[in-house]
Amino acid sequence: MIERPGLDEYFLEIATVVAKRSTCLRNQVGAVIVKDKRILSSGYNGAPRNMAHCLDIGCIRQQNNIESGTRHEKCRAVHAEQNAIIQAALYGVSIDSATLYCTHQPCILCAKMIINSNIKRVVFLQSYPDRDSIEFFDEAGVELVNLPSNPAP
């Protein structure tokens, strides 16, 4: 008999495929926003529209030895979660009360955007060294799920 994945596993696998479009040299991240079992938007991390990608010009963070989870502003890329939210806004798609599936735990910058977008649940695969985002999600009442059961930092 064929093993059918649950919805969380299904949408996380799609986010993993979306991440393959990433142009980041350090982390390939993908995000999918879902509501009522339907994909509303997706995004991956990469340079802003009409700008050179890190694949082409190198990584500012690597060149300056910036530790993962710090100095988020010193990155050329727009994060996958941000791109998914932006794409929904560009096309007039409401993501109110949706779930965001992401290959990585969102950083604090993305957490604030997710909270203000009224996304109610975030499901991710890999932990990220940003404890502040977890605290923000908790305070805002956004459910945070790490699958497979790897505890967040």
PDB file of C-alpha atoms in Angstrom:
ATOM      1  CA  MET A   1       0.000   0.000   0.000  1.00  0.00           C
ATOM      2  CA  ILE A   2       1.216   3.517  -0.811  1.00  0.00           C
ATOM      3  CA  GLU A   3       2.104   5.651   2.183  1.00  0.00           C
ATOM      4  CA  ARG A   4       0.257   8.965   1.894  1.00  0.00           C
ATOM      5  CA  PRO A   5       1.975  11.914   3.599  1.00  0.00           C
ATOM      6  CA  GLY A   6       0.081  14.082   6.042  1.00  0.00           C
ATOM      7  CA  LEU A   7      -0.676  17.662   5.005  1.00  0.00           C
ATOM      8  CA  ASP A   8       2.214  19.144   6.994  1.00  0.00           C
ATOM      9  CA  GLU A   9       4.704  16.757   5.393  1.00  0.00           C
ATOM     10  CA  TYR A  10       3.169  17.349   1.953  1.00  0.00           C
ATOM     11  CA  PHE A  11       3.440  21.139   2.101  1.00  0.00           C
ATOM     12  CA  LEU A  12       6.919  20.996   3.654  1.00  0.00           C
ATOM     13  CA  GLU A  13       8.053  18.835   0.760  1.00  0.00           C
ATOM     14  CA  ILE A  14       6.700  21.451  -1.657  1.00  0.00           C
ATOM     15  CA  ALA A  15       8.597  24.169   0.283  1.00  0.00           C
ATOM     16  CA  THR A  16      11.737  22.047  -0.121  1.00  0.00           C
ATOM     17  CA  VAL A  17      11.233  21.991  -3.899  1.00  0.00           C
ATOM     18  CA  VAL A  18      10.615  25.777  -3.925  1.00  0.00           C
ATOM     19  CA  ALA A  19      13.950  26.227  -2.086  1.00  0.00           C
ATOM     20  CA  LYS A  20      15.769  24.776  -5.113  1.00  0.00           C
ATOM     21  CA  ARG A  21      15.189  28.127  -6.891  1.00  0.00           C
ATOM     22  CA  SER A  22      17.167  29.973  -4.198  1.00  0.00           C
ATOM     23  CA  THR A  23      20.178  32.000  -5.271  1.00  0.00           C
ATOM     24  CA  CYS A  24      21.706  32.142  -1.781  1.00  0.00           C
ATOM     25  CA  LEU A  25      25.148  30.615  -1.352  1.00  0.00           C
ATOM     26  CA  ARG A  26      24.666  29.776   2.352  1.00  0.00           C
ATOM     27  CA  ASN A  27      21.115  28.501   2.847  1.00  0.00           C
ATOM     28  CA  GLN A  28      18.550  27.485   0.258  1.00  0.00           C
ATOM     29  CA  VAL A  29      15.223  28.356   1.873  1.00  0.00           C
ATOM     30  CA  GLY A  30      11.709  27.853   0.533  1.00  0.00           C
ATOM     31  CA  ALA A  31       8.326  28.905   1.899  1.00  0.00           C
ATOM     32  CA  VAL A  32       4.735  28.103   0.988  1.00  0.00           C
ATOM     33  CA  ILE A  33       1.665  29.855   2.414  1.00  0.00           C
ATOM     34  CA  VAL A  34      -1.405  27.640   2.646  1.00  0.00           C
ATOM     35  CA  LYS A  35      -5.038  28.102   3.667  1.00  0.00           C
ATOM     36  CA  ASP A  36      -7.832  25.533   3.514  1.00  0.00           C
ATOM     37  CA  LYS A  37      -5.415  22.985   1.988  1.00  0.00           C
ATOM     38  CA  ARG A  38      -4.651  25.330  -0.927  1.00  0.00           C
ATOM     39  CA  ILE A  39      -1.337  26.975  -1.786  1.00  0.00           C
ATOM     40  CA  LEU A  40      -1.790  30.740  -1.852  1.00  0.00           C
ATOM     41  CA  SER A  41       1.797  31.859  -2.395  1.00  0.00           C
ATOM     42  CA  SER A  42       5.393  30.667  -2.399  1.00  0.00           C
ATOM     43  CA  GLY A  43       8.817  32.232  -2.116  1.00  0.00           C
ATOM     44  CA  TYR A  44      12.514  31.448  -1.949  1.00  0.00           C
ATOM     45  CA  ASN A  45      15.466  33.510  -0.781  1.00  0.00           C
ATOM     46  CA  GLY A  46      17.296  35.607  -3.337  1.00  0.00           C
ATOM     47  CA  ALA A  47      18.274  39.128  -4.369  1.00  0.00           C
ATOM     48  CA  PRO A  48      15.568  41.762  -4.887  1.00  0.00           C
ATOM     49  CA  ARG A  49      13.996  42.042  -8.329  1.00  0.00           C
ATOM     50  CA  ASN A  50      16.361  43.339 -11.059  1.00  0.00           C
ATOM     51  CA  MET A  51      19.451  43.047  -8.844  1.00  0.00           C
ATOM     52  CA  ALA A  52      22.447  40.728  -9.166  1.00  0.00           C
ATOM     53  CA  HIS A  53      22.247  37.440  -7.286  1.00  0.00           C
ATOM     54  CA  CYS A  54      24.814  36.222  -4.782  1.00  0.00           C
ATOM     55  CA  LEU A  55      25.413  33.269  -7.102  1.00  0.00           C
ATOM     56  CA  ASP A  56      26.826  35.830  -9.541  1.00  0.00           C
ATOM     57  CA  ILE A  57      28.617  38.325  -7.281  1.00  0.00           C
ATOM     58  CA  GLY A  58      29.310  36.442  -4.040  1.00  0.00           C
ATOM     59  CA  CYS A  59      27.901  36.584  -0.537  1.00  0.00           C
ATOM     60  CA  ILE A  60      28.348  39.733   1.568  1.00  0.00           C
ATOM     61  CA  ARG A  61      27.856  37.700   4.759  1.00  0.00           C
ATOM     62  CA  GLN A  62      30.563  35.185   3.819  1.00  0.00           C
ATOM     63  CA  GLN A  63      32.954  37.933   2.749  1.00  0.00           C
ATOM     64  CA  ASN A  64      32.528  39.633   6.146  1.00  0.00           C
ATOM     65  CA  ASN A  65      32.458  36.439   8.254  1.00  0.00           C
ATOM     66  CA  ILE A  66      29.027  37.273   9.689  1.00  0.00           C
ATOM     67  CA  GLU A  67      27.750  34.542  11.998  1.00  0.00           C
ATOM     68  CA  SER A  68      24.484  32.811  11.118  1.00  0.00           C
ATOM     69  CA  GLY A  69      21.491  34.216  12.997  1.00  0.00           C
ATOM     70  CA  THR A  70      23.008  37.695  13.398  1.00  0.00           C
ATOM     71  CA  ARG A  71      23.097  40.982  11.451  1.00  0.00           C
ATOM     72  CA  HIS A  72      20.166  40.053   9.186  1.00  0.00           C
ATOM     73  CA  GLU A  73      20.337  43.468   7.534  1.00  0.00           C
ATOM     74  CA  LYS A  74      23.758  42.564   6.080  1.00  0.00           C
ATOM     75  CA  CYS A  75      22.288  40.187   3.521  1.00  0.00           C
ATOM     76  CA  ARG A  76      21.522  40.871  -0.120  1.00  0.00           C
ATOM     77  CA  ALA A  77      18.680  38.343  -0.202  1.00  0.00           C
ATOM     78  CA  VAL A  78      15.026  38.831   0.501  1.00  0.00           C
ATOM     79  CA  HIS A  79      14.058  35.888   2.707  1.00  0.00           C
ATOM     80  CA  ALA A  80      11.751  33.132   1.431  1.00  0.00           C
ATOM     81  CA  GLU A  81       9.028  33.998   3.952  1.00  0.00           C
ATOM     82  CA  GLN A  82       9.204  37.670   2.974  1.00  0.00           C
ATOM     83  CA  ASN A  83       8.997  36.811  -0.730  1.00  0.00           C
ATOM     84  CA  ALA A  84       5.954  34.586  -0.160  1.00  0.00           C
ATOM     85  CA  ILE A  85       4.194  37.399   1.743  1.00  0.00           C
ATOM     86  CA  ILE A  86       5.197  39.974  -0.902  1.00  0.00           C
ATOM     87  CA  GLN A  87       3.952  37.748  -3.759  1.00  0.00           C
ATOM     88  CA  ALA A  88       0.574  37.360  -2.046  1.00  0.00           C
ATOM     89  CA  ALA A  89       0.340  41.143  -1.640  1.00  0.00           C
ATOM     90  CA  LEU A  90       1.362  41.817  -5.265  1.00  0.00           C
ATOM     91  CA  TYR A  91      -1.420  39.582  -6.546  1.00  0.00           C
ATOM     92  CA  GLY A  92      -4.068  40.588  -4.007  1.00  0.00           C
ATOM     93  CA  VAL A  93      -4.232  37.224  -2.247  1.00  0.00           C
ATOM     94  CA  SER A  94      -5.334  37.331   1.390  1.00  0.00           C
ATOM     95  CA  ILE A  95      -3.128  35.242   3.675  1.00  0.00           C
ATOM     96  CA  ASP A  96      -5.149  36.074   6.791  1.00  0.00           C
ATOM     97  CA  SER A  97      -5.219  33.107   9.209  1.00  0.00           C
ATOM     98  CA  ALA A  98      -3.051  30.966   6.884  1.00  0.00           C
ATOM     99  CA  THR A  99      -0.234  28.528   7.666  1.00  0.00           C
ATOM    100  CA  LEU A 100       3.327  29.180   6.478  1.00  0.00           C
ATOM    101  CA  TYR A 101       5.457  26.127   5.670  1.00  0.00           C
ATOM    102  CA  CYS A 102       9.181  26.801   5.553  1.00  0.00           C
ATOM    103  CA  THR A 103      12.352  24.788   5.194  1.00  0.00           C
ATOM    104  CA  HIS A 104      13.959  26.797   8.038  1.00  0.00           C
ATOM    105  CA  GLN A 105      12.754  28.428  11.239  1.00  0.00           C
ATOM    106  CA  PRO A 106      11.979  32.083  10.439  1.00  0.00           C
ATOM    107  CA  CYS A 107      14.354  34.783  11.710  1.00  0.00           C
ATOM    108  CA  ILE A 108      13.137  37.674  13.856  1.00  0.00           C
ATOM    109  CA  LEU A 109      12.629  39.939  10.813  1.00  0.00           C
ATOM    110  CA  CYS A 110      10.418  37.362   9.106  1.00  0.00           C
ATOM    111  CA  ALA A 111       8.643  36.585  12.384  1.00  0.00           C
ATOM    112  CA  LYS A 112       7.492  40.205  12.647  1.00  0.00           C
ATOM    113  CA  MET A 113       6.177  40.154   9.063  1.00  0.00           C
ATOM    114  CA  ILE A 114       4.438  36.817   9.633  1.00  0.00           C
ATOM    115  CA  ILE A 115       2.806  38.102  12.825  1.00  0.00           C
ATOM    116  CA  ASN A 116       1.590  41.300  11.128  1.00  0.00           C
ATOM    117  CA  SER A 117       0.291  39.260   8.163  1.00  0.00           C
ATOM    118  CA  ASN A 118      -1.959  37.447  10.666  1.00  0.00           C
ATOM    119  CA  ILE A 119      -0.529  34.060   9.719  1.00  0.00           C
ATOM    120  CA  LYS A 120      -1.622  31.777  12.566  1.00  0.00           C
ATOM    121  CA  ARG A 121       0.714  28.805  12.213  1.00  0.00           C
ATOM    122  CA  VAL A 122       4.305  28.245  11.085  1.00  0.00           C
ATOM    123  CA  VAL A 123       5.642  24.765  10.312  1.00  0.00           C
ATOM    124  CA  PHE A 124       9.358  24.354   9.583  1.00  0.00           C
ATOM    125  CA  LEU A 125      12.012  21.671   9.103  1.00  0.00           C
ATOM    126  CA  GLN A 126      15.359  23.092  10.262  1.00  0.00           C
ATOM    127  CA  SER A 127      16.059  25.126  13.370  1.00  0.00           C
ATOM    128  CA  TYR A 128      17.802  28.483  13.046  1.00  0.00           C
ATOM    129  CA  PRO A 129      19.881  30.201  15.753  1.00  0.00           C
ATOM    130  CA  ASP A 130      17.372  32.976  16.496  1.00  0.00           C
ATOM    131  CA  ARG A 131      15.666  32.537  19.864  1.00  0.00           C
ATOM    132  CA  ASP A 132      14.016  35.974  19.581  1.00  0.00           C
ATOM    133  CA  SER A 133      11.740  34.822  16.766  1.00  0.00           C
ATOM    134  CA  ILE A 134      10.455  31.947  18.895  1.00  0.00           C
ATOM    135  CA  GLU A 135       9.691  34.354  21.738  1.00  0.00           C
ATOM    136  CA  PHE A 136       7.866  36.734  19.366  1.00  0.00           C
ATOM    137  CA  PHE A 137       5.744  33.916  17.921  1.00  0.00           C
ATOM    138  CA  ASP A 138       4.904  32.726  21.435  1.00  0.00           C
ATOM    139  CA  GLU A 139       3.921  36.209  22.632  1.00  0.00           C
ATOM    140  CA  ALA A 140       1.807  36.843  19.506  1.00  0.00           C
ATOM    141  CA  GLY A 141       0.022  33.495  19.765  1.00  0.00           C
ATOM    142  CA  VAL A 142       1.382  32.076  16.504  1.00  0.00           C
ATOM    143  CA  GLU A 143       1.679  28.291  16.655  1.00  0.00           C
ATOM    144  CA  LEU A 144       5.228  27.156  15.828  1.00  0.00           C
ATOM    145  CA  VAL A 145       5.793  23.525  14.800  1.00  0.00           C
ATOM    146  CA  ASN A 146       9.173  21.942  14.075  1.00  0.00           C
ATOM    147  CA  LEU A 147       8.880  18.801  11.897  1.00  0.00           C
ATOM    148  CA  PRO A 148      10.228  16.266  12.031  1.00  0.00           C
ATOM    149  CA  SER A 149      10.260  16.497  15.799  1.00  0.00           C
ATOM    150  CA  ASN A 150      13.592  18.342  16.065  1.00  0.00           C
ATOM    151  CA  PRO A 151      13.289  20.780  18.957  1.00  0.00           C
ATOM    152  CA  ALA A 152      13.816  24.452  18.160  1.00  0.00           C
ATOM    153  CA  PRO A 153      16.841  26.095  19.839  1.00  0.00           C
TER     154      PRO A 153
END
